[in-house]
Amino acid sequence: MHVLFRLLFLLANVRKRPKLSMFETSSVPMRAMLTDIDVAGHINNGMYFSLFDLGRFDLMIRAGVWDVMKKNKWTPVVQAETITFRKSVVFNQKFTQETRILGLDEKCIYFEQRMVAEGEIYVQATMATRLLSKKGPVSNAEILAMMGVEVPADLVLPDWVARWREDTALPGARKPAPHLWV
């Protein structure tokens, strides 16, 4: 992880922040550091995904999901992600990273994450995530049961997200996925 020191700082301080429900929005104040930027002087496009990892960690820890994951030896993985850039976050610029659960389907938990500066969305990303155990994927029903929560009635996965996931999905790991250019 490119943001190891930021992760350690987050882990050392996150439990001092107010608790959240897993369906609330996490907000993490940040500043674009020298290690985040590229030769153009703005955060490198690939670095955003590493920074977004921190936002999901913040939400999971503050909502108590991280403790349940550790207890059950579950590992988080990203299955798919898409990102849209509107403005560049430049060196030394302050911004907040906003993270929320966008919705769920039978397989994935979807996160929406944003970099917000000066009250405006600069970058927005959508992630399809899963939790894995040694036996394989953990169902969302099991996750919710272990957390003792229900999905809020108004939390409905947007149609475009379901289509995006279906249109971009690769075959499962136990199925062949030959490398053939079509």
Short mmCIF file of N, CA and C in Angstrom, two decimals:
data_model
loop_
_atom_site.label_atom_id
_atom_site.label_comp_id
_atom_site.label_asym_id
_atom_site.label_seq_id
_atom_site.Cartn_x
_atom_site.Cartn_y
_atom_site.Cartn_z
N MET A 1 0.85 -1.17 0.00
CA MET A 1 0.00 0.00 0.00
C MET A 1 0.89 1.24 0.00
N HIS A 2 0.64 2.14 -0.92
CA HIS A 2 1.44 3.36 -1.04
C HIS A 2 1.24 4.32 0.13
N VAL A 3 0.20 4.13 0.87
CA VAL A 3 -0.15 5.08 1.93
C VAL A 3 0.02 4.45 3.32
N LEU A 4 1.07 3.68 3.48
CA LEU A 4 1.29 2.94 4.72
C LEU A 4 1.32 3.86 5.95
N PHE A 5 2.04 4.97 5.88
CA PHE A 5 2.13 5.86 7.05
C PHE A 5 0.78 6.51 7.34
N ARG A 6 0.04 6.84 6.30
CA ARG A 6 -1.31 7.38 6.51
C ARG A 6 -2.21 6.32 7.15
N LEU A 7 -2.07 5.08 6.72
CA LEU A 7 -2.87 4.00 7.29
C LEU A 7 -2.54 3.84 8.77
N LEU A 8 -1.26 3.83 9.11
CA LEU A 8 -0.87 3.70 10.52
C LEU A 8 -1.40 4.87 11.35
N PHE A 9 -1.34 6.08 10.81
CA PHE A 9 -1.88 7.25 11.50
C PHE A 9 -3.39 7.10 11.69
N LEU A 10 -4.08 6.65 10.65
CA LEU A 10 -5.52 6.46 10.74
C LEU A 10 -5.85 5.41 11.80
N LEU A 11 -5.14 4.29 11.78
CA LEU A 11 -5.40 3.23 12.76
C LEU A 11 -5.14 3.69 14.18
N ALA A 12 -4.14 4.56 14.36
CA ALA A 12 -3.81 5.05 15.70
C ALA A 12 -4.85 6.05 16.21
N ASN A 13 -5.58 6.69 15.32
CA ASN A 13 -6.47 7.78 15.73
C ASN A 13 -7.96 7.55 15.47
N VAL A 14 -8.31 6.57 14.67
CA VAL A 14 -9.70 6.44 14.23
C VAL A 14 -10.66 6.14 15.37
N ARG A 15 -10.22 5.41 16.37
CA ARG A 15 -11.14 5.06 17.46
C ARG A 15 -11.43 6.25 18.39
N LYS A 16 -10.69 7.34 18.20
CA LYS A 16 -10.96 8.57 18.96
C LYS A 16 -12.09 9.38 18.31
N ARG A 17 -12.43 9.04 17.06
CA ARG A 17 -13.47 9.75 16.33
C ARG A 17 -14.83 9.16 16.68
N PRO A 18 -15.91 9.91 16.44
CA PRO A 18 -17.25 9.39 16.77
C PRO A 18 -17.58 8.11 15.99
N LYS A 19 -18.30 7.22 16.67
CA LYS A 19 -18.75 5.99 16.01
C LYS A 19 -19.79 6.34 14.95
N LEU A 20 -19.89 5.46 13.96
CA LEU A 20 -20.87 5.61 12.89
C LEU A 20 -21.62 4.30 12.72
N SER A 21 -22.78 4.37 12.12
CA SER A 21 -23.42 3.14 11.64
C SER A 21 -22.79 2.84 10.29
N MET A 22 -22.85 1.59 9.86
CA MET A 22 -22.22 1.26 8.58
C MET A 22 -22.94 1.92 7.41
N PHE A 23 -24.12 2.50 7.64
CA PHE A 23 -24.86 3.15 6.57
C PHE A 23 -24.79 4.68 6.65
N GLU A 24 -23.90 5.18 7.51
CA GLU A 24 -23.66 6.62 7.56
C GLU A 24 -22.46 6.96 6.67
N THR A 25 -22.22 8.25 6.51
CA THR A 25 -21.11 8.72 5.68
C THR A 25 -19.91 9.04 6.55
N SER A 26 -18.77 8.51 6.15
CA SER A 26 -17.49 8.80 6.80
C SER A 26 -16.85 9.98 6.07
N SER A 27 -16.27 10.88 6.83
CA SER A 27 -15.56 12.02 6.25
C SER A 27 -14.17 12.08 6.88
N VAL A 28 -13.14 12.03 6.04
CA VAL A 28 -11.77 12.03 6.52
C VAL A 28 -11.05 13.25 5.94
N PRO A 29 -10.61 14.19 6.80
CA PRO A 29 -9.86 15.33 6.28
C PRO A 29 -8.46 14.90 5.84
N MET A 30 -8.03 15.43 4.71
CA MET A 30 -6.72 15.07 4.16
C MET A 30 -6.07 16.29 3.52
N ARG A 31 -4.83 16.09 3.13
CA ARG A 31 -4.08 17.09 2.37
C ARG A 31 -3.26 16.33 1.33
N ALA A 32 -3.19 16.86 0.12
CA ALA A 32 -2.39 16.22 -0.94
C ALA A 32 -0.91 16.35 -0.59
N MET A 33 -0.28 15.21 -0.40
CA MET A 33 1.12 15.20 0.01
C MET A 33 2.03 14.96 -1.19
N LEU A 34 3.30 15.21 -0.99
CA LEU A 34 4.29 15.04 -2.05
C LEU A 34 4.28 13.61 -2.60
N THR A 35 4.04 12.63 -1.74
CA THR A 35 4.02 11.23 -2.18
C THR A 35 2.76 10.87 -2.97
N ASP A 36 1.77 11.75 -3.00
CA ASP A 36 0.51 11.50 -3.71
C ASP A 36 0.53 11.99 -5.15
N ILE A 37 1.40 12.95 -5.44
CA ILE A 37 1.30 13.65 -6.72
C ILE A 37 2.23 13.06 -7.77
N ASP A 38 1.94 13.41 -9.00
CA ASP A 38 2.77 12.99 -10.12
C ASP A 38 3.47 14.20 -10.72
N VAL A 39 4.09 14.04 -11.88
CA VAL A 39 4.86 15.13 -12.48
C VAL A 39 3.99 16.32 -12.88
N ALA A 40 2.69 16.12 -12.99
CA ALA A 40 1.78 17.22 -13.33
C ALA A 40 1.39 18.04 -12.09
N GLY A 41 1.86 17.61 -10.90
CA GLY A 41 1.60 18.38 -9.68
C GLY A 41 0.24 18.12 -9.04
N HIS A 42 -0.48 17.12 -9.51
CA HIS A 42 -1.76 16.77 -8.88
C HIS A 42 -1.73 15.30 -8.46
N ILE A 43 -2.73 14.91 -7.66
CA ILE A 43 -2.76 13.52 -7.20
C ILE A 43 -2.82 12.61 -8.43
N ASN A 44 -1.95 11.63 -8.43
CA ASN A 44 -1.89 10.66 -9.52
C ASN A 44 -3.18 9.86 -9.57
N ASN A 45 -3.66 9.57 -10.78
CA ASN A 45 -4.94 8.88 -10.92
C ASN A 45 -4.97 7.54 -10.16
N GLY A 46 -3.89 6.80 -10.17
CA GLY A 46 -3.85 5.53 -9.44
C GLY A 46 -3.81 5.71 -7.94
N MET A 47 -3.27 6.82 -7.47
CA MET A 47 -3.17 7.08 -6.03
C MET A 47 -4.55 7.26 -5.39
N TYR A 48 -5.51 7.75 -6.17
CA TYR A 48 -6.85 7.93 -5.61
C TYR A 48 -7.38 6.63 -5.02
N PHE A 49 -7.17 5.52 -5.71
CA PHE A 49 -7.68 4.24 -5.21
C PHE A 49 -7.04 3.86 -3.88
N SER A 50 -5.74 4.14 -3.73
CA SER A 50 -5.08 3.87 -2.44
C SER A 50 -5.63 4.77 -1.34
N LEU A 51 -5.87 6.02 -1.67
CA LEU A 51 -6.45 6.94 -0.68
C LEU A 51 -7.88 6.53 -0.33
N PHE A 52 -8.62 6.04 -1.32
CA PHE A 52 -9.98 5.59 -1.05
C PHE A 52 -9.99 4.37 -0.12
N ASP A 53 -8.95 3.55 -0.15
CA ASP A 53 -8.85 2.45 0.81
C ASP A 53 -8.95 2.99 2.23
N LEU A 54 -8.30 4.11 2.49
CA LEU A 54 -8.31 4.69 3.84
C LEU A 54 -9.72 5.10 4.25
N GLY A 55 -10.49 5.63 3.32
CA GLY A 55 -11.86 6.03 3.63
C GLY A 55 -12.72 4.83 4.01
N ARG A 56 -12.54 3.72 3.29
CA ARG A 56 -13.31 2.52 3.63
C ARG A 56 -12.87 1.96 4.98
N PHE A 57 -11.54 2.00 5.27
CA PHE A 57 -11.07 1.56 6.59
C PHE A 57 -11.69 2.43 7.68
N ASP A 58 -11.72 3.73 7.48
CA ASP A 58 -12.30 4.64 8.47
C ASP A 58 -13.75 4.27 8.75
N LEU A 59 -14.54 4.09 7.70
CA LEU A 59 -15.95 3.74 7.89
C LEU A 59 -16.09 2.38 8.57
N MET A 60 -15.34 1.38 8.12
CA MET A 60 -15.46 0.03 8.69
C MET A 60 -15.08 0.00 10.17
N ILE A 61 -14.02 0.71 10.53
CA ILE A 61 -13.58 0.71 11.93
C ILE A 61 -14.59 1.46 12.79
N ARG A 62 -14.99 2.64 12.36
CA ARG A 62 -15.91 3.45 13.16
C ARG A 62 -17.29 2.82 13.29
N ALA A 63 -17.67 1.99 12.32
CA ALA A 63 -18.98 1.31 12.37
C ALA A 63 -18.92 -0.03 13.08
N GLY A 64 -17.71 -0.47 13.48
CA GLY A 64 -17.57 -1.74 14.17
C GLY A 64 -17.44 -2.94 13.25
N VAL A 65 -17.47 -2.72 11.95
CA VAL A 65 -17.36 -3.82 10.98
C VAL A 65 -15.97 -4.44 11.05
N TRP A 66 -14.96 -3.63 11.24
CA TRP A 66 -13.58 -4.12 11.27
C TRP A 66 -13.38 -5.16 12.38
N ASP A 67 -13.96 -4.89 13.55
CA ASP A 67 -13.83 -5.84 14.66
C ASP A 67 -14.50 -7.18 14.33
N VAL A 68 -15.66 -7.13 13.68
CA VAL A 68 -16.35 -8.35 13.27
C VAL A 68 -15.52 -9.09 12.22
N MET A 69 -14.92 -8.34 11.30
CA MET A 69 -14.08 -8.95 10.27
C MET A 69 -12.88 -9.67 10.90
N LYS A 70 -12.20 -8.99 11.82
CA LYS A 70 -11.03 -9.61 12.47
C LYS A 70 -11.43 -10.85 13.25
N LYS A 71 -12.53 -10.75 14.00
CA LYS A 71 -13.00 -11.88 14.81
C LYS A 71 -13.28 -13.10 13.93
N ASN A 72 -13.85 -12.89 12.75
CA ASN A 72 -14.22 -13.98 11.85
C ASN A 72 -13.16 -14.29 10.79
N LYS A 73 -12.04 -13.55 10.86
CA LYS A 73 -10.94 -13.74 9.90
C LYS A 73 -11.40 -13.53 8.45
N TRP A 74 -12.22 -12.50 8.25
CA TRP A 74 -12.68 -12.13 6.93
C TRP A 74 -11.71 -11.11 6.33
N THR A 75 -11.52 -11.18 5.05
CA THR A 75 -10.62 -10.26 4.34
C THR A 75 -11.43 -9.46 3.32
N PRO A 76 -11.28 -8.13 3.31
CA PRO A 76 -12.00 -7.33 2.31
C PRO A 76 -11.26 -7.35 0.97
N VAL A 77 -12.03 -7.43 -0.11
CA VAL A 77 -11.46 -7.34 -1.45
C VAL A 77 -12.35 -6.44 -2.31
N VAL A 78 -11.71 -5.78 -3.26
CA VAL A 78 -12.44 -4.99 -4.25
C VAL A 78 -12.58 -5.86 -5.48
N GLN A 79 -13.80 -5.98 -5.98
CA GLN A 79 -14.03 -6.78 -7.19
C GLN A 79 -14.04 -5.92 -8.44
N ALA A 80 -14.50 -4.68 -8.32
CA ALA A 80 -14.54 -3.78 -9.47
C ALA A 80 -14.56 -2.35 -8.94
N GLU A 81 -14.03 -1.46 -9.75
CA GLU A 81 -14.05 -0.05 -9.37
C GLU A 81 -14.05 0.81 -10.62
N THR A 82 -14.69 1.95 -10.50
CA THR A 82 -14.70 2.92 -11.58
C THR A 82 -14.54 4.30 -10.96
N ILE A 83 -13.93 5.19 -11.70
CA ILE A 83 -13.63 6.51 -11.14
C ILE A 83 -13.87 7.58 -12.21
N THR A 84 -14.32 8.74 -11.76
CA THR A 84 -14.53 9.88 -12.65
C THR A 84 -13.84 11.09 -12.05
N PHE A 85 -13.09 11.79 -12.90
CA PHE A 85 -12.33 12.96 -12.47
C PHE A 85 -13.01 14.23 -12.99
N ARG A 86 -13.16 15.21 -12.11
CA ARG A 86 -13.76 16.49 -12.49
C ARG A 86 -12.76 17.62 -12.41
N LYS A 87 -12.03 17.65 -11.30
CA LYS A 87 -10.98 18.65 -11.09
C LYS A 87 -9.79 17.95 -10.45
N SER A 88 -8.63 18.54 -10.59
CA SER A 88 -7.42 17.98 -9.99
C SER A 88 -7.24 18.46 -8.56
N VAL A 89 -6.91 17.53 -7.67
CA VAL A 89 -6.46 17.88 -6.32
C VAL A 89 -4.95 18.07 -6.44
N VAL A 90 -4.47 19.26 -6.11
CA VAL A 90 -3.07 19.60 -6.33
C VAL A 90 -2.27 19.52 -5.03
N PHE A 91 -0.95 19.51 -5.17
CA PHE A 91 -0.05 19.40 -4.03
C PHE A 91 -0.42 20.40 -2.94
N ASN A 92 -0.47 19.92 -1.71
CA ASN A 92 -0.72 20.68 -0.49
C ASN A 92 -2.16 21.14 -0.33
N GLN A 93 -3.04 20.79 -1.24
CA GLN A 93 -4.44 21.20 -1.15
C GLN A 93 -5.17 20.36 -0.10
N LYS A 94 -5.98 21.03 0.72
CA LYS A 94 -6.81 20.34 1.69
C LYS A 94 -8.08 19.85 1.00
N PHE A 95 -8.52 18.66 1.41
CA PHE A 95 -9.76 18.09 0.88
C PHE A 95 -10.29 17.10 1.91
N THR A 96 -11.51 16.68 1.73
CA THR A 96 -12.05 15.61 2.56
C THR A 96 -12.38 14.44 1.66
N GLN A 97 -12.27 13.28 2.22
CA GLN A 97 -12.67 12.07 1.53
C GLN A 97 -13.97 11.60 2.16
N GLU A 98 -15.00 11.50 1.36
CA GLU A 98 -16.32 11.09 1.83
C GLU A 98 -16.58 9.66 1.36
N THR A 99 -17.04 8.80 2.26
CA THR A 99 -17.27 7.40 1.95
C THR A 99 -18.63 6.99 2.49
N ARG A 100 -19.41 6.31 1.65
CA ARG A 100 -20.69 5.77 2.10
C ARG A 100 -21.00 4.50 1.34
N ILE A 101 -21.85 3.68 1.93
CA ILE A 101 -22.34 2.50 1.23
C ILE A 101 -23.46 2.96 0.31
N LEU A 102 -23.29 2.65 -0.96
CA LEU A 102 -24.24 3.07 -1.99
C LEU A 102 -25.41 2.09 -2.08
N GLY A 103 -25.13 0.82 -1.80
CA GLY A 103 -26.16 -0.21 -1.86
C GLY A 103 -25.54 -1.59 -1.82
N LEU A 104 -26.39 -2.59 -1.88
CA LEU A 104 -25.95 -3.99 -1.85
C LEU A 104 -26.73 -4.76 -2.90
N ASP A 105 -26.16 -5.85 -3.36
CA ASP A 105 -26.91 -6.82 -4.14
C ASP A 105 -26.64 -8.19 -3.52
N GLU A 106 -26.92 -9.26 -4.23
CA GLU A 106 -26.74 -10.58 -3.63
C GLU A 106 -25.28 -10.94 -3.41
N LYS A 107 -24.34 -10.25 -4.08
CA LYS A 107 -22.93 -10.59 -3.95
C LYS A 107 -22.08 -9.50 -3.31
N CYS A 108 -22.31 -8.26 -3.69
CA CYS A 108 -21.38 -7.18 -3.34
C CYS A 108 -22.00 -6.12 -2.45
N ILE A 109 -21.11 -5.43 -1.76
CA ILE A 109 -21.44 -4.19 -1.07
C ILE A 109 -20.76 -3.10 -1.89
N TYR A 110 -21.53 -2.10 -2.28
CA TYR A 110 -21.03 -1.04 -3.15
C TYR A 110 -20.80 0.23 -2.35
N PHE A 111 -19.63 0.80 -2.54
CA PHE A 111 -19.28 2.06 -1.89
C PHE A 111 -19.23 3.17 -2.92
N GLU A 112 -19.67 4.35 -2.51
CA GLU A 112 -19.43 5.56 -3.28
C GLU A 112 -18.43 6.36 -2.47
N GLN A 113 -17.39 6.84 -3.15
CA GLN A 113 -16.36 7.62 -2.46
C GLN A 113 -16.07 8.87 -3.28
N ARG A 114 -15.83 9.95 -2.55
CA ARG A 114 -15.60 11.24 -3.20
C ARG A 114 -14.44 11.96 -2.55
N MET A 115 -13.72 12.72 -3.37
CA MET A 115 -12.77 13.71 -2.87
C MET A 115 -13.48 15.05 -3.04
N VAL A 116 -13.62 15.76 -1.93
CA VAL A 116 -14.36 17.02 -1.94
C VAL A 116 -13.43 18.13 -1.46
N ALA A 117 -13.35 19.20 -2.23
CA ALA A 117 -12.55 20.37 -1.85
C ALA A 117 -13.36 21.62 -2.16
N GLU A 118 -13.27 22.58 -1.26
CA GLU A 118 -13.96 23.86 -1.45
C GLU A 118 -15.44 23.65 -1.72
N GLY A 119 -16.03 22.63 -1.08
CA GLY A 119 -17.45 22.37 -1.22
C GLY A 119 -17.87 21.73 -2.53
N GLU A 120 -16.91 21.29 -3.33
CA GLU A 120 -17.22 20.69 -4.63
C GLU A 120 -16.63 19.29 -4.75
N ILE A 121 -17.31 18.45 -5.51
CA ILE A 121 -16.79 17.12 -5.82
C ILE A 121 -15.69 17.27 -6.86
N TYR A 122 -14.50 16.80 -6.53
CA TYR A 122 -13.38 16.79 -7.47
C TYR A 122 -13.28 15.43 -8.16
N VAL A 123 -13.44 14.36 -7.39
CA VAL A 123 -13.30 13.00 -7.91
C VAL A 123 -14.38 12.14 -7.25
N GLN A 124 -14.96 11.23 -8.04
CA GLN A 124 -15.96 10.32 -7.49
C GLN A 124 -15.67 8.91 -7.99
N ALA A 125 -15.78 7.94 -7.10
CA ALA A 125 -15.52 6.54 -7.47
C ALA A 125 -16.60 5.64 -6.90
N THR A 126 -16.80 4.52 -7.57
CA THR A 126 -17.72 3.48 -7.12
C THR A 126 -16.93 2.19 -7.03
N MET A 127 -17.07 1.48 -5.91
CA MET A 127 -16.36 0.23 -5.69
C MET A 127 -17.36 -0.89 -5.40
N ALA A 128 -17.14 -2.03 -6.01
CA ALA A 128 -17.88 -3.25 -5.68
C ALA A 128 -16.95 -4.09 -4.82
N THR A 129 -17.37 -4.40 -3.59
CA THR A 129 -16.51 -5.08 -2.63
C THR A 129 -17.17 -6.35 -2.10
N ARG A 130 -16.33 -7.23 -1.57
CA ARG A 130 -16.79 -8.46 -0.92
C ARG A 130 -15.91 -8.71 0.29
N LEU A 131 -16.40 -9.58 1.15
CA LEU A 131 -15.58 -10.10 2.23
C LEU A 131 -15.37 -11.58 1.95
N LEU A 132 -14.14 -12.04 2.17
CA LEU A 132 -13.80 -13.44 1.95
C LEU A 132 -13.41 -14.10 3.26
N SER A 133 -13.79 -15.36 3.38
CA SER A 133 -13.34 -16.19 4.50
C SER A 133 -12.50 -17.31 3.89
N LYS A 134 -11.97 -18.17 4.73
CA LYS A 134 -11.20 -19.31 4.21
C LYS A 134 -12.09 -20.25 3.41
N LYS A 135 -13.39 -20.21 3.65
CA LYS A 135 -14.34 -21.06 2.93
C LYS A 135 -14.81 -20.43 1.63
N GLY A 136 -14.51 -19.14 1.42
CA GLY A 136 -14.97 -18.45 0.22
C GLY A 136 -15.68 -17.16 0.57
N PRO A 137 -16.44 -16.60 -0.38
CA PRO A 137 -17.12 -15.33 -0.14
C PRO A 137 -18.11 -15.42 1.02
N VAL A 138 -18.17 -14.34 1.80
CA VAL A 138 -19.12 -14.23 2.90
C VAL A 138 -20.37 -13.55 2.34
N SER A 139 -21.53 -14.12 2.60
CA SER A 139 -22.76 -13.53 2.07
C SER A 139 -23.06 -12.22 2.80
N ASN A 140 -23.72 -11.33 2.08
CA ASN A 140 -24.12 -10.07 2.71
C ASN A 140 -25.10 -10.32 3.85
N ALA A 141 -25.94 -11.36 3.71
CA ALA A 141 -26.87 -11.71 4.78
C ALA A 141 -26.11 -12.06 6.06
N GLU A 142 -25.01 -12.82 5.93
CA GLU A 142 -24.21 -13.18 7.10
C GLU A 142 -23.53 -11.95 7.70
N ILE A 143 -23.02 -11.07 6.85
CA ILE A 143 -22.37 -9.85 7.34
C ILE A 143 -23.37 -9.02 8.15
N LEU A 144 -24.55 -8.80 7.57
CA LEU A 144 -25.57 -7.99 8.24
C LEU A 144 -26.02 -8.64 9.55
N ALA A 145 -26.17 -9.96 9.54
CA ALA A 145 -26.57 -10.67 10.76
C ALA A 145 -25.51 -10.52 11.85
N MET A 146 -24.24 -10.66 11.48
CA MET A 146 -23.15 -10.53 12.45
C MET A 146 -23.06 -9.10 12.99
N MET A 147 -23.43 -8.13 12.16
CA MET A 147 -23.42 -6.73 12.59
C MET A 147 -24.68 -6.38 13.38
N GLY A 148 -25.71 -7.20 13.26
CA GLY A 148 -26.98 -6.93 13.93
C GLY A 148 -27.71 -5.74 13.33
N VAL A 149 -27.59 -5.58 12.02
CA VAL A 149 -28.24 -4.45 11.35
C VAL A 149 -29.06 -4.94 10.16
N GLU A 150 -29.99 -4.09 9.74
CA GLU A 150 -30.76 -4.33 8.53
C GLU A 150 -30.46 -3.20 7.56
N VAL A 151 -30.60 -3.49 6.28
CA VAL A 151 -30.39 -2.47 5.26
C VAL A 151 -31.53 -1.46 5.36
N PRO A 152 -31.21 -0.16 5.45
CA PRO A 152 -32.27 0.84 5.49
C PRO A 152 -33.18 0.73 4.25
N ALA A 153 -34.47 0.91 4.45
CA ALA A 153 -35.45 0.76 3.36
C ALA A 153 -35.16 1.70 2.19
N ASP A 154 -34.59 2.86 2.48
CA ASP A 154 -34.34 3.84 1.40
C ASP A 154 -32.99 3.63 0.70
N LEU A 155 -32.25 2.60 1.11
CA LEU A 155 -30.96 2.32 0.48
C LEU A 155 -31.17 1.32 -0.67
N VAL A 156 -31.38 1.86 -1.85
CA VAL A 156 -31.65 1.04 -3.03
C VAL A 156 -30.51 1.23 -4.01
N LEU A 157 -29.91 0.12 -4.43
CA LEU A 157 -28.79 0.18 -5.37
C LEU A 157 -29.28 0.79 -6.68
N PRO A 158 -28.62 1.86 -7.14
CA PRO A 158 -29.03 2.48 -8.40
C PRO A 158 -28.91 1.49 -9.58
N ASP A 159 -29.85 1.57 -10.50
CA ASP A 159 -29.86 0.66 -11.65
C ASP A 159 -28.56 0.70 -12.43
N TRP A 160 -27.98 1.89 -12.58
CA TRP A 160 -26.77 2.00 -13.38
C TRP A 160 -25.62 1.21 -12.75
N VAL A 161 -25.60 1.13 -11.41
CA VAL A 161 -24.53 0.39 -10.73
C VAL A 161 -24.69 -1.10 -10.99
N ALA A 162 -25.91 -1.60 -10.92
CA ALA A 162 -26.16 -3.02 -11.20
C ALA A 162 -25.77 -3.35 -12.65
N ARG A 163 -26.13 -2.47 -13.59
CA ARG A 163 -25.76 -2.70 -15.00
C ARG A 163 -24.25 -2.65 -15.18
N TRP A 164 -23.59 -1.65 -14.55
CA TRP A 164 -22.13 -1.52 -14.65
C TRP A 164 -21.45 -2.79 -14.16
N ARG A 165 -21.88 -3.30 -13.02
CA ARG A 165 -21.26 -4.49 -12.44
C ARG A 165 -21.46 -5.71 -13.35
N GLU A 166 -22.68 -5.85 -13.85
CA GLU A 166 -22.97 -6.98 -14.74
C GLU A 166 -22.18 -6.87 -16.04
N ASP A 167 -22.09 -5.68 -16.59
CA ASP A 167 -21.42 -5.48 -17.88
C ASP A 167 -19.90 -5.61 -17.80
N THR A 168 -19.32 -5.41 -16.62
CA THR A 168 -17.87 -5.43 -16.50
C THR A 168 -17.33 -6.65 -15.76
N ALA A 169 -18.21 -7.52 -15.28
CA ALA A 169 -17.77 -8.66 -14.48
C ALA A 169 -16.98 -9.67 -15.31
N LEU A 170 -15.92 -10.17 -14.73
CA LEU A 170 -15.17 -11.28 -15.31
C LEU A 170 -15.76 -12.58 -14.77
N PRO A 171 -15.46 -13.71 -15.41
CA PRO A 171 -15.92 -14.99 -14.85
C PRO A 171 -15.36 -15.20 -13.46
N GLY A 172 -16.06 -15.97 -12.64
CA GLY A 172 -15.58 -16.29 -11.30
C GLY A 172 -14.23 -16.98 -11.35
N ALA A 173 -13.52 -16.97 -10.23
CA ALA A 173 -12.16 -17.51 -10.17
C ALA A 173 -12.10 -19.01 -10.47
N ARG A 174 -13.20 -19.72 -10.31
CA ARG A 174 -13.21 -21.17 -10.57
C ARG A 174 -13.62 -21.50 -12.00
N LYS A 175 -13.88 -20.47 -12.81
CA LYS A 175 -14.26 -20.66 -14.21
C LYS A 175 -13.12 -20.19 -15.10
N PRO A 176 -13.01 -20.74 -16.29
CA PRO A 176 -11.93 -20.30 -17.19
C PRO A 176 -12.17 -18.86 -17.66
N ALA A 177 -11.07 -18.16 -17.86
CA ALA A 177 -11.10 -16.80 -18.41
C ALA A 177 -9.93 -16.67 -19.38
N PRO A 178 -10.06 -17.34 -20.54
CA PRO A 178 -8.96 -17.33 -21.49
C PRO A 178 -8.66 -15.93 -22.02
N HIS A 179 -7.41 -15.70 -22.27
CA HIS A 179 -6.96 -14.41 -22.78
C HIS A 179 -7.06 -14.43 -24.31
N LEU A 180 -8.16 -13.96 -24.81
CA LEU A 180 -8.39 -13.89 -26.24
C LEU A 180 -8.89 -12.49 -26.58
N TRP A 181 -8.18 -11.78 -27.42
CA TRP A 181 -8.66 -10.48 -27.87
C TRP A 181 -9.75 -10.70 -28.90
N VAL A 182 -10.85 -10.07 -28.71
CA VAL A 182 -11.99 -10.23 -29.64
C VAL A 182 -12.04 -9.07 -30.59
#
